[in-house]
């Protein structure tokens, strides 16, 4: 029976998404010119429309009482930058005119809101007050992005409790959510893989070792809003060619506010995992795992001194069960191998994580504002690695994560025209895998699948001993100077990355079958009659530090009331560490630090008529060097007493007797090393970006934005084997064939002091290019009538020359080491169609019947939706066709990423009901929320292995059978008290 996982065609997906965009309202706030603050600007005019100079304009934060006064210029314009986020009132006062106050202006992170006011003739006694937000179309915005508001972060469904998943719900970004506390997976960011600069209150929150990793796990209990910029940001932003993801933490105000929550997930509320049969009596059936959750969290904000000093604190304690059962077939193999029954049990994964956030905001005086914030995170996760599936309990490893972060900001107003923002932080993270009490003493034993017998792993773990420790002290300082129609901004940033990395320490014996293992174990076969033994030799790791710094200058020039021109220049330098003395390879004796990373950027925002804005911008954007670019050559460097993984084939004179490690055999018996090396011509990756947007206001709270994005990547990293010489022939598609046996005729033999020749050399090179074109339609609707919504559809195409190096998920060598561009094709994250939306709806009714009125009100509904094209997949063969064991082989004349998984369609939802309210100030609520509420099987991996003959000709097509999925339906319940 044929089974189809494609719920609708791509053409129908385009039609459905476009229709939904044009019938659905949405809300996006822009991100512009401020890292975590906002700006107000506008023009004050008289009844005839003539601009009024020398008008006193006072902006007041209605949440904290903060005020600032500026004066309009000759053109009637004013600008008040670096304003803490909140709700504002703007008051204009001029001699001979009635004062006018417009309140209810919501200022989010990065928003440059325009508030124009027309004064009427009168005096102080005839003051006019208006409650109205700023126009939804921001005429002073250039970039493409949005701010995920407080209403959304507080109400959207988030069963994972992971606010990083919110990155998926904005224009031009697609990917898959993370069930746990890590980053979303396979992110498409401007056609690049996982290029994200994560920030916390505008400060460092990006792990440096590979592209797209966050440093600090964040609790949604203290996320106030999230500022995202997905394309063409101004020069003050950098360190990525992809997207800025900036989490703004909560703060205290003049009103005591807070909430307390408890969420519970029972076993019965979740569906059977995708691709599984939860009937344990059936063939390959499993016992339905319990993914129970207990989660308590909350926050409290309050004034210490009204209008001056405020405090905020948040805490979360998460207990999450993710048991991992062993495959029934593997259980049979383990029992036959003599593994005790106590080792053949479901891995009792019970994760315990805690977060704390404390923050003090202080209005020191009329010219200075500051905050200090401290964050703490801890995570204990037993059986985190190699649990369940083909693994006995003795093969698993535990995980522990600890992180601290101290951050501070000082805003100084030297004068209405001269302002300064200074931020500093010191994040620290320490994560490691270690042996569980049930982890075996070793060596690790792996029995390969053979016939009907399934694979099994036991005896010890290959995942114990790794460690990643990083400290990143950093600061940045920005000066803003307003001169007539110009708003100049200058700044500098600095961070020192202190890294200490260790790799796993283990010895693993691999046997071709259960029978062979038993024969060796019982002494009926030779003690070296195994397939191979793998062991880590030496002290596997490296400690090093690098320095990143930047300078920028930019100007926002209000050429006319309806024309804003932005231009500027950014300079970045990513200084490499100094390798220790005695490196044997010339490639690792020094690392090149590129010094020409100048990035000019320009932008134009033109308002041809009220309610319409045309934006045009572009520039160069540099990507920060992933520090594994240096770590891999430093760790795996072929040094005399260096560190590497030795793999010794069984049934040879050099093979150690089971269960001894290769460390106990003569050094001359160890195989040739395969170190890493970095090109001496290393350059930083950068992109050319171009962005055109047309934004049209449809109503006071609705707008439609159409955009085109073009991104061209340059100097992208790729990995190729440079130690293959003297090809013996060529495949029919032109790939040279090399001998798989390392010898003087096939490898360059380096005369190393330890006597070990080199096999492959994994060379980190640069020069690969990428190309991305995307069209987006985004409908925005900001909060009104209880409704906040966002909907965006993107059609795009992304190609690249090679697989990328040093990415979190897709790092691989090129298929042809002599021609890196043989791999040119669709990138790993090419998804032509992506549609997402988010909705928060709190309807209000005024019914005559008291009971009907009570039943109809107090209900909140929130929905997240994501509909995507499937993920590209490489068609491969298990045969190494050209003798290069470092590369993934594809059959003859098969391009990269020619296969694709089925369409992804996922809906998450939350329903909240008020069950008790005290004067509408204190509310008790019950909630139920779910992930993938339709329980659609979202497949993200398929079998891609084709059968080929020795020449690479396909003899059987891949089965395309699904191998991995996103979460099946998960439901959880909770209660909440807010005030």
PDB file of N, CA and C in Angstrom, residues 215 313 444 754 853:
ATOM      1  N   UNK A 215      24.171  31.346  23.408  1.00  0.00           N
ATOM      2  CA  UNK A 215      25.047  31.083  24.543  1.00  0.00           C
ATOM      3  C   UNK A 215      24.247  30.761  25.798  1.00  0.00           C
ATOM      4  N   UNK A 313      12.027  40.689  39.182  1.00  0.00           N
ATOM      5  CA  UNK A 313      12.631  39.379  39.381  1.00  0.00           C
ATOM      6  C   UNK A 313      11.737  38.316  38.759  1.00  0.00           C
ATOM      7  N   UNK A 444      33.513   0.838  25.358  1.00  0.00           N
ATOM      8  CA  UNK A 444      32.225   0.830  24.688  1.00  0.00           C
ATOM      9  C   UNK A 444      32.234  -0.259  23.617  1.00  0.00           C
ATOM     10  N   UNK A 754      56.787  12.137  15.651  1.00  0.00           N
ATOM     11  CA  UNK A 754      56.210  10.959  16.294  1.00  0.00           C
ATOM     12  C   UNK A 754      56.147   9.758  15.353  1.00  0.00           C
ATOM     13  N   UNK A 853     -22.872  37.348  29.641  1.00  0.00           N
ATOM     14  CA  UNK A 853     -21.746  38.270  29.545  1.00  0.00           C
ATOM     15  C   UNK A 853     -20.506  37.667  30.204  1.00  0.00           C
TER      16      UNK A 853
END
